[in-house]
Short mmCIF file of C-alpha atoms in Angstrom, two decimals:
data_model
loop_
_atom_site.label_atom_id
_atom_site.label_comp_id
_atom_site.label_asym_id
_atom_site.label_seq_id
_atom_site.Cartn_x
_atom_site.Cartn_y
_atom_site.Cartn_z
CA MET A 978 64.07 112.43 200.47
CA LEU A 979 64.85 108.84 201.51
CA PRO A 980 61.32 107.44 200.91
CA MET A 981 61.16 109.23 197.62
CA GLN A 982 64.53 107.74 196.64
CA LYS A 983 63.44 104.33 197.70
CA LYS A 984 60.25 104.61 195.63
CA GLN A 985 62.38 105.77 192.63
CA ASN A 986 64.73 102.95 193.07
CA LYS A 987 61.86 100.48 193.31
CA LYS A 988 60.38 101.79 190.03
CA GLN A 989 63.72 101.54 188.33
CA GLY A 990 64.11 97.90 189.69
CA GLU A 991 60.63 97.02 188.36
CA ARG A 992 61.34 98.55 185.08
CA LEU A 993 64.56 96.63 184.82
CA THR A 994 62.84 93.35 185.83
CA THR A 995 60.26 93.99 183.15
CA LEU A 996 62.93 94.67 180.53
CA LEU A 997 65.22 91.93 181.47
CA PRO A 998 63.47 89.04 179.72
CA TYR A 999 63.45 91.04 176.42
CA LEU A 1000 67.09 91.82 176.77
CA ILE A 1001 67.93 88.16 177.52
CA ALA A 1002 65.93 87.04 174.43
CA LEU A 1003 67.52 89.53 172.18
CA ALA A 1004 71.02 88.75 173.48
CA SER A 1005 70.54 84.99 173.02
CA GLY A 1006 69.28 85.50 169.44
CA ILE A 1007 72.37 87.61 168.69
CA LEU A 1008 74.42 84.71 170.08
CA MET A 1009 72.85 82.53 167.59
CA GLY A 1010 73.64 84.91 164.87
CA LEU A 1011 77.27 84.78 165.75
CA THR A 1012 77.43 81.05 164.93
CA VAL A 1013 77.87 81.86 161.11
CA ALA A 1014 80.44 83.93 159.17
CA PRO A 1015 82.22 86.28 159.84
CA VAL A 1016 82.42 85.05 163.50
CA GLY A 1017 81.72 81.36 163.14
CA ALA A 1018 81.14 80.40 166.69
CA TRP A 1019 79.10 77.34 165.74
CA PHE A 1020 79.24 75.90 169.24
CA LEU A 1021 76.85 78.61 170.59
CA ALA A 1022 73.92 77.13 168.62
CA TRP A 1023 73.82 74.21 171.17
CA ILE A 1024 72.81 76.59 173.97
CA ALA A 1025 71.59 79.82 172.33
CA ILE A 1026 67.90 78.73 172.29
CA VAL A 1027 67.96 77.73 175.97
CA PRO A 1028 67.06 81.19 177.40
CA LEU A 1029 64.20 81.61 174.79
CA TRP A 1030 62.86 78.27 175.69
CA VAL A 1031 62.83 78.91 179.38
CA LEU A 1032 61.23 82.40 178.86
CA VAL A 1033 58.42 80.99 176.70
CA VAL A 1034 57.64 78.08 179.07
CA THR A 1035 57.86 79.95 182.41
CA SER A 1036 55.70 82.82 180.99
CA ALA A 1037 53.19 80.49 179.39
CA LYS A 1038 50.51 81.54 181.79
CA GLY A 1039 51.12 85.18 181.24
CA LYS A 1040 51.16 87.39 178.19
CA ASN A 1041 54.86 88.11 177.80
CA GLN A 1042 56.16 85.02 175.98
CA PHE A 1043 55.67 86.45 172.41
CA PRO A 1044 57.78 89.67 172.54
CA PRO A 1045 60.93 87.81 173.68
CA ALA A 1046 60.50 85.26 170.83
CA PHE A 1047 60.06 88.06 168.32
CA LEU A 1048 63.20 89.77 169.53
CA TRP A 1049 65.10 86.45 169.52
CA GLY A 1050 64.16 85.94 165.79
CA ILE A 1051 65.35 89.54 165.00
CA GLY A 1052 68.55 89.08 166.83
CA PHE A 1053 69.34 85.84 165.00
CA HIS A 1054 68.37 86.67 161.49
CA GLY A 1055 69.35 90.34 161.84
CA VAL A 1056 72.98 89.45 162.80
CA ALA A 1057 73.32 86.41 160.45
CA LEU A 1058 72.07 88.34 157.48
CA PHE A 1059 73.77 91.70 158.20
CA TRP A 1060 75.68 91.08 155.07
CA ILE A 1061 72.66 92.25 153.10
CA THR A 1062 73.58 95.78 153.91
CA GLY A 1063 76.76 95.35 151.81
CA ILE A 1064 74.72 95.97 148.69
CA HIS A 1065 74.66 99.70 149.60
CA PRO A 1066 75.35 101.86 147.78
CA MET A 1067 73.86 100.81 144.56
CA THR A 1068 74.98 103.87 142.58
CA TRP A 1069 76.65 101.58 140.04
CA LEU A 1070 73.08 100.49 139.14
CA GLY A 1071 71.90 104.05 138.71
CA VAL A 1072 70.21 104.08 142.21
CA PRO A 1073 70.82 107.32 144.03
CA TRP A 1074 72.69 107.10 147.41
CA LEU A 1075 69.57 107.78 149.72
CA PRO A 1076 67.09 105.64 147.85
CA SER A 1077 69.76 102.82 147.86
CA LEU A 1078 70.00 103.13 151.59
CA VAL A 1079 66.24 102.97 152.04
CA ILE A 1080 66.11 99.83 149.75
CA THR A 1081 68.98 98.20 151.64
CA LEU A 1082 67.48 98.90 155.18
CA PHE A 1083 63.98 97.74 153.90
CA CYS A 1084 65.52 94.47 152.82
CA TRP A 1085 67.49 93.87 155.96
CA GLY A 1086 64.61 94.99 158.30
CA PHE A 1087 62.04 92.95 156.36
CA ILE A 1088 63.86 89.58 156.56
CA SER A 1089 64.70 90.30 160.26
CA VAL A 1090 61.11 91.04 161.08
CA LEU A 1091 60.08 87.91 159.19
CA GLY A 1092 62.41 85.93 161.34
CA GLY A 1093 60.81 87.57 164.50
CA VAL A 1094 57.36 86.52 163.19
CA PHE A 1095 58.66 82.91 162.55
CA LEU A 1096 59.75 82.70 166.32
CA THR A 1097 56.54 84.29 167.52
CA ILE A 1098 54.55 81.60 165.83
CA TRP A 1099 56.85 78.96 167.31
CA ALA A 1100 56.28 80.39 170.73
CA ALA A 1101 52.53 80.44 170.22
CA ILE A 1102 52.58 76.70 169.30
CA MET A 1103 54.71 75.86 172.31
CA VAL A 1104 52.34 77.76 174.67
CA ARG A 1105 49.08 76.49 173.17
CA LEU A 1106 50.16 72.81 172.67
CA GLY A 1107 53.24 72.22 174.78
CA GLY A 1108 51.42 71.22 177.95
CA LYS A 1109 53.05 70.43 181.24
CA LYS A 1110 55.14 67.51 180.31
CA PRO A 1111 58.84 68.33 179.46
CA TRP A 1112 59.01 65.36 176.93
CA LEU A 1113 56.02 66.71 175.06
CA ARG A 1114 57.37 70.18 175.04
CA VAL A 1115 60.64 69.10 173.48
CA LEU A 1116 58.88 66.92 170.91
CA ILE A 1117 56.46 69.67 169.97
CA GLY A 1118 59.07 72.41 170.05
CA THR A 1119 61.41 70.43 167.79
CA ALA A 1120 58.66 69.51 165.35
CA ALA A 1121 57.18 72.88 165.22
CA TRP A 1122 60.60 74.47 164.45
CA CYS A 1123 61.26 71.93 161.70
CA GLY A 1124 57.89 72.41 160.27
CA LEU A 1125 58.08 76.15 160.15
CA GLU A 1126 61.62 76.05 158.57
CA SER A 1127 60.11 73.82 155.86
CA LEU A 1128 57.28 76.23 155.25
CA TRP A 1129 59.62 79.18 155.09
CA SER A 1130 62.07 77.47 152.87
CA ALA A 1131 59.17 76.77 150.30
CA GLY A 1132 58.89 80.44 149.69
CA PRO A 1133 61.31 82.97 148.00
CA LEU A 1134 62.81 84.50 151.15
CA TRP A 1135 65.07 81.80 152.69
CA TRP A 1136 68.58 81.58 153.91
CA SER A 1137 69.22 81.32 157.61
CA SER A 1138 68.34 77.78 158.60
CA LEU A 1139 69.48 76.57 162.10
CA ALA A 1140 71.36 73.74 160.20
CA TYR A 1141 73.75 76.18 158.50
CA THR A 1142 75.17 77.44 161.82
CA GLN A 1143 77.24 74.13 161.82
CA SER A 1144 78.68 74.54 158.37
CA PRO A 1145 81.62 74.48 157.52
CA HIS A 1146 83.13 73.91 161.01
CA ASN A 1147 81.19 70.90 162.33
CA LEU A 1148 81.11 68.67 159.37
CA VAL A 1149 80.45 65.60 161.53
CA ILE A 1150 77.01 66.86 162.61
CA VAL A 1151 76.26 68.25 159.18
CA HIS A 1152 76.36 64.61 157.95
CA LEU A 1153 73.01 64.11 159.57
CA GLY A 1154 71.73 65.88 156.51
CA GLN A 1155 72.34 62.71 154.50
CA LEU A 1156 69.38 61.11 156.56
CA SER A 1157 66.67 63.56 156.14
CA GLY A 1158 68.21 66.86 154.82
CA PRO A 1159 69.08 70.01 156.87
CA ASN A 1160 66.02 69.63 159.14
CA THR A 1161 67.81 66.62 160.67
CA VAL A 1162 70.49 69.02 161.99
CA THR A 1163 67.92 71.67 162.99
CA ALA A 1164 65.94 69.02 164.93
CA ALA A 1165 69.27 68.00 166.67
CA ILE A 1166 69.92 71.58 167.65
CA VAL A 1167 66.50 72.35 168.95
CA ALA A 1168 66.09 69.08 170.86
CA VAL A 1169 69.42 69.57 172.65
CA ASN A 1170 68.59 73.15 173.50
CA GLY A 1171 65.12 72.10 174.70
CA LEU A 1172 66.47 69.36 176.99
CA ILE A 1173 69.06 71.73 178.50
CA ALA A 1174 66.22 74.26 179.14
CA GLU A 1175 64.01 71.73 180.65
CA GLY A 1176 66.97 70.58 182.88
CA TRP A 1177 67.28 74.17 184.04
CA MET A 1178 63.69 74.54 184.88
CA ASN A 1179 63.67 71.16 186.76
CA ARG A 1180 66.95 71.58 188.46
CA ARG A 1181 67.56 70.65 192.10
CA GLY A 1182 65.30 72.55 194.51
CA THR A 1183 62.49 73.22 192.06
CA GLU A 1184 59.43 70.99 191.37
CA GLY A 1185 60.15 67.83 189.46
CA ALA A 1186 63.85 67.86 190.22
CA GLU A 1187 65.60 64.52 190.54
CA LYS A 1188 68.95 63.79 192.22
CA ILE A 1189 71.37 61.45 190.60
CA SER A 1190 72.33 59.94 193.90
CA SER A 1191 71.01 60.28 197.47
CA VAL A 1192 74.47 59.56 198.92
CA PHE A 1193 76.59 61.74 196.64
CA SER A 1194 73.99 64.56 196.08
CA ALA A 1195 76.29 67.45 196.63
CA PRO A 1196 78.70 66.98 193.69
CA TRP A 1197 75.63 66.35 191.40
CA ARG A 1198 73.40 69.17 192.65
CA PHE A 1199 73.27 70.82 189.23
CA VAL A 1200 72.69 67.69 187.29
CA ASN A 1201 69.35 65.96 186.56
CA LYS A 1202 67.93 63.52 184.02
CA TYR A 1203 67.27 66.17 181.40
CA TRP A 1204 70.94 67.24 181.21
CA VAL A 1205 71.97 63.63 181.23
CA ILE A 1206 69.67 62.94 178.20
CA ALA A 1207 70.84 66.09 176.41
CA THR A 1208 74.39 65.05 176.79
CA GLY A 1209 73.76 61.49 175.68
CA LEU A 1210 71.79 62.75 172.64
CA LEU A 1211 74.59 65.23 171.73
CA ILE A 1212 77.21 62.51 171.88
CA THR A 1213 74.99 60.01 170.06
CA LEU A 1214 74.21 62.33 167.23
CA HIS A 1215 77.85 63.23 166.72
CA LEU A 1216 78.81 59.50 166.71
CA ILE A 1217 76.16 58.95 164.03
CA GLY A 1218 77.44 61.82 162.08
CA PHE A 1219 81.16 60.56 162.55
CA PHE A 1220 80.14 57.18 161.16
CA LEU A 1221 78.73 58.83 158.04
CA TYR A 1222 81.77 61.21 157.83
CA SER A 1223 84.27 58.29 158.01
CA ARG A 1224 82.96 56.23 155.11
CA PRO A 1225 85.48 56.05 152.31
CA ILE A 1226 84.70 57.79 149.03
CA ALA A 1227 85.14 55.64 145.93
CA GLN A 1228 87.20 57.27 143.21
CA PRO A 1229 87.21 55.06 140.11
CA PRO A 1230 89.34 56.39 137.31
CA GLU A 1231 86.53 55.95 134.76
CA ALA A 1232 84.34 58.46 136.92
CA ALA A 1233 87.11 61.14 137.12
CA LEU A 1234 86.43 64.56 135.67
CA LYS A 1235 89.14 67.13 135.53
CA VAL A 1236 87.47 70.62 136.02
CA GLY A 1237 88.92 73.99 135.73
CA ILE A 1238 87.46 77.08 137.41
CA ILE A 1239 87.86 80.72 136.36
CA GLN A 1240 87.28 83.46 138.98
CA GLY A 1241 87.13 86.57 136.76
CA ASN A 1242 87.26 89.18 139.55
CA ILE A 1243 85.17 91.89 137.75
CA PRO A 1244 83.36 94.27 140.06
CA ASN A 1245 79.69 94.54 139.42
CA ARG A 1246 79.92 98.26 139.09
CA LEU A 1247 81.96 97.72 135.97
CA LEU A 1248 80.33 94.53 134.65
CA ARG A 1249 77.57 96.27 132.65
CA SER A 1250 79.83 98.83 131.10
CA SER A 1251 81.85 98.38 127.91
CA GLU A 1252 85.06 98.43 129.89
CA GLY A 1253 83.65 95.68 132.16
CA PHE A 1254 82.58 93.51 129.17
CA ARG A 1255 86.01 93.94 127.58
CA ARG A 1256 87.64 92.77 130.78
CA ALA A 1257 85.24 89.91 131.11
CA GLN A 1258 86.06 88.73 127.60
CA GLU A 1259 89.69 89.06 128.25
CA ASN A 1260 89.79 87.31 131.68
CA TYR A 1261 87.56 84.35 130.83
CA THR A 1262 89.06 83.78 127.48
CA ASN A 1263 92.64 83.82 128.77
CA GLY A 1264 91.63 81.68 131.79
CA TYR A 1265 89.95 79.20 129.36
CA LEU A 1266 93.08 78.97 127.27
CA THR A 1267 95.26 78.50 130.32
CA LEU A 1268 93.12 75.79 131.73
CA ALA A 1269 92.77 74.01 128.35
CA ASP A 1270 96.42 73.91 128.01
CA GLN A 1271 96.52 72.15 131.40
CA GLY A 1272 94.48 69.28 130.05
CA VAL A 1273 91.08 69.83 131.77
CA ASP A 1274 87.96 68.12 130.65
CA ALA A 1275 85.79 71.10 131.24
CA VAL A 1276 85.82 74.73 132.40
CA LEU A 1277 83.32 76.34 134.65
CA THR A 1278 82.57 80.10 134.77
CA PRO A 1279 80.64 82.12 137.37
CA GLU A 1280 77.04 83.43 137.11
CA GLY A 1281 76.81 86.09 134.45
CA ALA A 1282 80.36 85.74 133.44
CA LEU A 1283 79.57 87.32 130.00
CA PRO A 1284 76.67 89.70 130.69
CA ILE A 1285 75.10 89.27 127.25
CA PHE A 1286 72.13 87.46 125.63
CA GLN A 1287 72.39 83.90 124.31
CA ARG A 1288 72.09 85.17 120.67
CA ASN A 1289 75.28 87.18 121.05
CA LEU A 1290 77.42 84.41 122.78
CA MET A 1291 78.50 82.90 119.50
CA GLN A 1292 80.32 85.96 118.44
CA THR A 1293 82.47 86.28 121.57
CA ALA A 1294 86.27 85.43 121.95
CA LEU A 1295 85.42 82.83 124.69
CA VAL A 1296 83.26 80.73 122.37
CA ALA A 1297 85.77 81.19 119.62
CA ALA A 1298 88.44 79.73 122.00
CA VAL A 1299 86.09 76.74 122.86
CA LYS A 1300 85.88 75.88 119.11
CA GLU A 1301 89.75 76.14 118.89
CA LYS A 1302 90.55 74.05 121.85
CA GLY A 1303 87.71 71.80 121.91
CA VAL A 1304 87.31 71.74 125.64
CA VAL A 1305 83.77 71.76 127.07
CA ALA A 1306 82.80 74.97 128.76
CA TRP A 1307 79.99 76.02 131.10
CA ILE A 1308 79.45 79.67 130.49
CA GLY A 1309 77.18 82.00 132.63
CA ALA A 1310 75.11 84.47 130.42
CA PHE A 1311 71.57 85.66 129.86
CA GLY A 1312 69.02 83.44 128.29
CA GLU A 1313 65.93 84.73 126.54
CA ARG A 1314 62.26 83.93 126.95
CA GLY A 1315 60.04 86.10 124.80
CA ASP A 1316 60.42 89.69 126.02
CA SER A 1317 61.96 88.55 129.24
CA TYR A 1318 65.28 87.07 130.11
CA THR A 1319 66.83 84.44 132.50
CA ILE A 1320 70.09 84.09 134.26
CA SER A 1321 71.45 80.94 132.76
CA LEU A 1322 74.28 78.47 132.54
CA PHE A 1323 75.05 77.14 129.06
CA THR A 1324 76.92 74.00 128.17
CA PHE A 1325 79.20 74.39 125.07
CA ASN A 1326 80.48 71.04 123.70
CA SER A 1327 83.88 70.54 122.05
CA LYS A 1328 82.54 72.04 118.82
CA GLY A 1329 81.36 75.30 120.44
CA GLU A 1330 77.76 74.44 120.18
CA ILE A 1331 75.21 74.91 122.92
CA VAL A 1332 73.96 71.48 123.95
CA SER A 1333 72.11 72.29 127.25
CA ARG A 1334 70.89 75.28 129.27
CA TYR A 1335 69.94 75.74 132.95
CA ASP A 1336 67.89 78.73 134.00
CA LYS A 1337 68.06 80.08 137.58
CA SER A 1338 64.77 79.22 139.18
CA LYS A 1339 65.19 80.92 142.63
CA LEU A 1340 65.58 84.70 142.10
CA VAL A 1341 66.89 87.18 144.63
CA PRO A 1342 64.09 89.27 146.06
CA LEU A 1343 64.33 93.00 145.07
CA GLY A 1344 67.70 92.32 143.42
CA GLU A 1345 66.20 90.18 140.51
CA TYR A 1346 62.53 90.59 141.05
CA ILE A 1347 60.04 92.37 143.21
CA PRO A 1348 58.24 90.17 145.79
CA PHE A 1349 54.68 90.90 146.62
CA GLU A 1350 54.68 93.31 143.53
CA GLY A 1351 51.14 94.21 143.95
CA ILE A 1352 51.94 95.68 147.40
CA PHE A 1353 55.48 96.90 147.22
CA GLY A 1354 56.08 97.13 143.39
CA GLY A 1355 55.06 100.81 143.16
CA LEU A 1356 57.22 101.78 146.13
CA ILE A 1357 60.34 100.03 144.83
CA GLN A 1358 59.97 101.22 141.30
CA ARG A 1359 59.77 104.79 142.61
CA LEU A 1360 62.93 104.36 144.57
CA SER A 1361 64.87 102.24 142.01
CA PRO A 1362 65.30 102.23 138.14
CA LEU A 1363 66.03 98.48 138.27
CA ASP A 1364 64.52 96.55 135.36
CA ALA A 1365 62.14 93.82 136.69
CA HIS A 1366 61.72 91.84 133.52
CA GLN A 1367 63.89 88.78 134.75
CA VAL A 1368 61.91 85.64 135.08
CA PRO A 1369 62.70 82.32 136.83
CA GLY A 1370 63.48 79.02 135.21
CA SER A 1371 61.34 76.01 135.62
CA ALA A 1372 61.47 74.09 138.95
CA ASN A 1373 61.90 70.64 137.26
CA GLN A 1374 64.87 71.29 135.03
CA ILE A 1375 67.50 68.74 134.28
CA PHE A 1376 71.04 69.61 133.07
CA ASP A 1377 72.67 67.07 130.71
CA THR A 1378 76.22 67.50 129.78
CA PRO A 1379 78.79 65.58 127.67
CA PHE A 1380 79.87 63.96 130.91
CA GLY A 1381 76.45 62.95 132.16
CA ARG A 1382 73.81 64.57 134.08
CA ALA A 1383 74.81 67.40 136.48
CA ILE A 1384 73.17 69.11 139.39
CA ALA A 1385 73.12 72.82 138.42
CA SER A 1386 72.72 75.64 140.80
CA ILE A 1387 73.06 79.35 140.26
CA CYS A 1388 73.85 81.60 143.16
CA TYR A 1389 70.92 82.04 145.54
CA GLU A 1390 69.63 78.53 144.88
CA SER A 1391 72.37 77.16 147.19
CA ALA A 1392 70.07 77.86 150.03
CA PHE A 1393 67.27 75.48 148.73
CA PRO A 1394 68.32 71.95 149.38
CA GLU A 1395 65.21 70.56 147.60
CA GLN A 1396 66.74 71.94 144.34
CA PHE A 1397 69.71 69.70 144.69
CA ARG A 1398 67.87 66.64 146.08
CA ARG A 1399 65.43 66.64 143.15
CA GLN A 1400 68.30 66.91 140.62
CA ALA A 1401 70.30 64.12 142.45
CA ALA A 1402 67.22 61.93 142.44
CA ALA A 1403 66.96 62.49 138.72
CA GLY A 1404 70.41 61.27 138.12
CA GLY A 1405 72.74 64.21 138.68
CA GLN A 1406 76.17 62.88 139.27
CA PHE A 1407 78.10 66.07 140.24
CA ILE A 1408 77.36 69.62 141.38
CA LEU A 1409 78.02 72.74 139.29
CA SER A 1410 77.50 75.83 141.37
CA SER A 1411 77.81 79.26 139.57
CA SER A 1412 77.60 82.38 141.52
CA ASN A 1413 78.27 86.13 141.73
CA ASP A 1414 78.41 87.56 145.26
CA ALA A 1415 80.42 90.57 144.31
CA HIS A 1416 78.09 93.15 145.59
CA TYR A 1417 78.11 91.96 149.30
CA THR A 1418 80.73 91.88 152.07
CA ALA A 1419 83.07 88.95 152.44
CA SER A 1420 80.90 87.14 155.09
CA MET A 1421 78.24 86.54 152.50
CA PRO A 1422 80.28 84.48 150.08
CA PHE A 1423 81.67 82.49 152.96
CA GLN A 1424 78.09 81.67 154.16
CA HIS A 1425 77.34 80.86 150.57
CA HIS A 1426 80.25 78.38 150.63
CA ALA A 1427 78.88 76.89 153.78
CA GLN A 1428 75.51 76.37 152.03
CA ASP A 1429 77.22 74.53 149.12
CA ILE A 1430 79.06 72.30 151.56
CA MET A 1431 75.73 71.30 153.14
CA ARG A 1432 74.31 70.44 149.63
CA ALA A 1433 77.39 68.36 148.75
CA ILE A 1434 77.07 66.35 151.90
CA GLU A 1435 73.30 65.87 151.64
CA THR A 1436 73.49 64.50 148.07
CA ASP A 1437 76.77 62.74 148.57
CA ARG A 1438 78.25 64.69 145.48
CA TRP A 1439 81.46 66.41 144.50
CA SER A 1440 81.01 70.11 143.94
CA ALA A 1441 82.72 72.70 141.74
CA ARG A 1442 81.81 76.25 142.72
CA ALA A 1443 82.73 79.19 140.41
CA THR A 1444 82.29 82.74 141.63
CA ASN A 1445 82.98 86.23 140.25
CA THR A 1446 85.15 87.53 143.11
CA GLY A 1447 85.26 84.73 145.78
CA TYR A 1448 85.07 82.24 147.22
CA SER A 1449 85.37 79.75 144.39
CA ALA A 1450 86.01 76.21 145.64
CA PHE A 1451 86.05 72.45 145.14
CA ILE A 1452 84.25 70.37 147.65
CA ASP A 1453 84.17 66.57 148.23
CA PRO A 1454 81.17 64.46 149.25
CA HIS A 1455 82.15 64.77 152.96
CA GLY A 1456 82.11 68.56 152.59
CA ARG A 1457 85.70 68.92 152.90
CA THR A 1458 87.05 71.95 150.89
CA LEU A 1459 89.80 70.74 148.60
CA TRP A 1460 90.69 74.27 147.40
CA MET A 1461 89.20 77.68 147.98
CA SER A 1462 90.13 80.88 146.22
CA GLY A 1463 91.02 84.15 147.68
CA TYR A 1464 88.64 87.15 147.84
CA ASN A 1465 88.63 89.89 145.11
CA THR A 1466 91.28 87.97 143.19
CA TYR A 1467 91.55 86.77 139.63
CA GLU A 1468 92.32 83.08 139.79
CA THR A 1469 92.12 79.76 137.85
CA HIS A 1470 92.30 76.35 139.30
CA VAL A 1471 92.09 72.72 138.31
CA GLU A 1472 90.91 69.88 140.44
CA THR A 1473 89.69 66.39 139.75
CA ILE A 1474 86.22 65.47 140.86
CA TYR A 1475 84.30 62.14 140.44
CA ARG A 1476 80.89 61.45 139.14
CA ARG A 1477 78.64 59.42 141.63
CA GLN A 1478 75.38 57.72 141.33
CA THR A 1479 74.73 57.00 145.01
CA LYS A 1480 71.59 58.03 146.67
CA THR A 1481 71.42 58.98 150.36
CA LEU A 1482 68.28 58.41 152.43
CA TYR A 1483 67.52 62.16 151.98
CA VAL A 1484 67.88 61.89 148.22
CA ARG A 1485 65.47 58.75 148.12
CA TRP A 1486 62.95 59.80 150.64
CA SER A 1487 63.17 63.63 150.91
CA ASP A 1488 62.68 65.08 154.33
CA TRP A 1489 60.79 62.24 156.11
CA LEU A 1490 61.78 63.28 159.55
CA THR A 1491 59.69 66.51 159.94
CA PRO A 1492 56.41 64.72 159.12
CA LEU A 1493 57.32 61.95 161.46
CA LEU A 1494 58.06 64.54 164.27
CA LEU A 1495 54.80 66.32 163.54
CA GLY A 1496 52.74 63.06 163.60
CA LEU A 1497 54.40 61.98 166.83
CA SER A 1498 53.68 65.40 168.47
CA ILE A 1499 49.98 65.36 167.43
CA LEU A 1500 49.85 61.78 168.84
CA GLY A 1501 51.57 62.77 172.02
CA TRP A 1502 49.32 65.89 172.53
CA PHE A 1503 46.22 63.72 171.92
CA VAL A 1504 47.47 61.10 174.50
CA GLN A 1505 48.18 63.81 176.96
CA ARG A 1506 44.67 65.27 176.57
CA VAL A 1507 43.00 61.82 177.09
CA ILE A 1508 45.07 61.12 180.13
CA ASN A 1509 44.29 64.43 181.70
#
């Protein structure tokens, strides 16, 4: 019996040893997912990639580096985007309970698996090109991560950049986004993690280790040059961010704009009904009148505040109130384009006339259109009665208002920094963000607010954010939240923002850092090949 027990224990130990790398990778990915709302443990981002990095590099000669990377990606994106499951049940849309569950799990699972694929590609690049030099691995690992995030964000399914793990808690480091966009923050996080990982693999007692002092080696036995560089880099990056964060914000009186926000708080399950429309008319009209009496220059409403088409807007009580009070209003409703429709934000001037319109250009997959319709369209249509005739707006729109050109964003677009950068470069002087996150759990609108904070910092603009049920907010160019509404509450609020015409390096030159890192990586790889 004893030999048999030893054999069984040995097999169990071998099984555990085999599974351990996968468990470590999944756990560290989950830790990265905890950096955002609802937990907000942002500091974990600076160490959560270390286990993955070590596993990928140390198993480079084997065949086990890809499954851990895949699990890490699923852990991060699955936890960070768990709020997607809040859309279930969609019975208010006419979707039966079980098909609603299937659609919800499909959405969550698909984006989580896509995150796993993203990390698997990154691991493959590290293994094939990383080489044996730690400095080259850090350079290539950082460049590859930024390059892959750029590619992913160019498509329709994008939200969870590494950069947003630092918003809204670490505004100092988020200010690096003014230099080259969110990839600047992503590069900082990956580089620091990579240096810590290389320090671990080259710690005292392993090949390549270096002692800080031959005399006082004992106190420094866990310290080497990679950890010193990582620490110095982390401090330096925060000092640069602090310098940008500390710059004063000019507030000339002639640039002031007194804006009112209405948070209508109408559940989506009611919004399309006659009762919901009645409440929308009442809440937004009364809110507009209240704000107009407070002397605002303009009023901002959420995405789809009045769920009707443009041709019917002129007959609403809200537009009648605009004509009466003469205060500019930005009203969320539906635009028309042939037989299709758009989600739009309309500018009504003091006479109650529509003078500009912005159409949402980044649509929510499955919720507002069917991605890969040729492949999945038939399946989704069988599961759901949702109408798929919504179309996106043009990618190069401008949004002129009676107060100058604005940067407009509708809901999901907050995750796409290039949308904001382009409009800022075209003369946008302030941000108007109109959203409706009512069908998700509270962590989603808080993550959405974190995205808007990053966009305000990157473009150096004041931002007014109106949502249906929360969290509405006003944000200054340093990403500081001047006011934020409650959740599932009806609220109106007034704040003064300022029009600005400054242009950050990111607004002027777009993301110049990622091409630079990729170029240096290619050069470094080529040099290493020549030397060897």
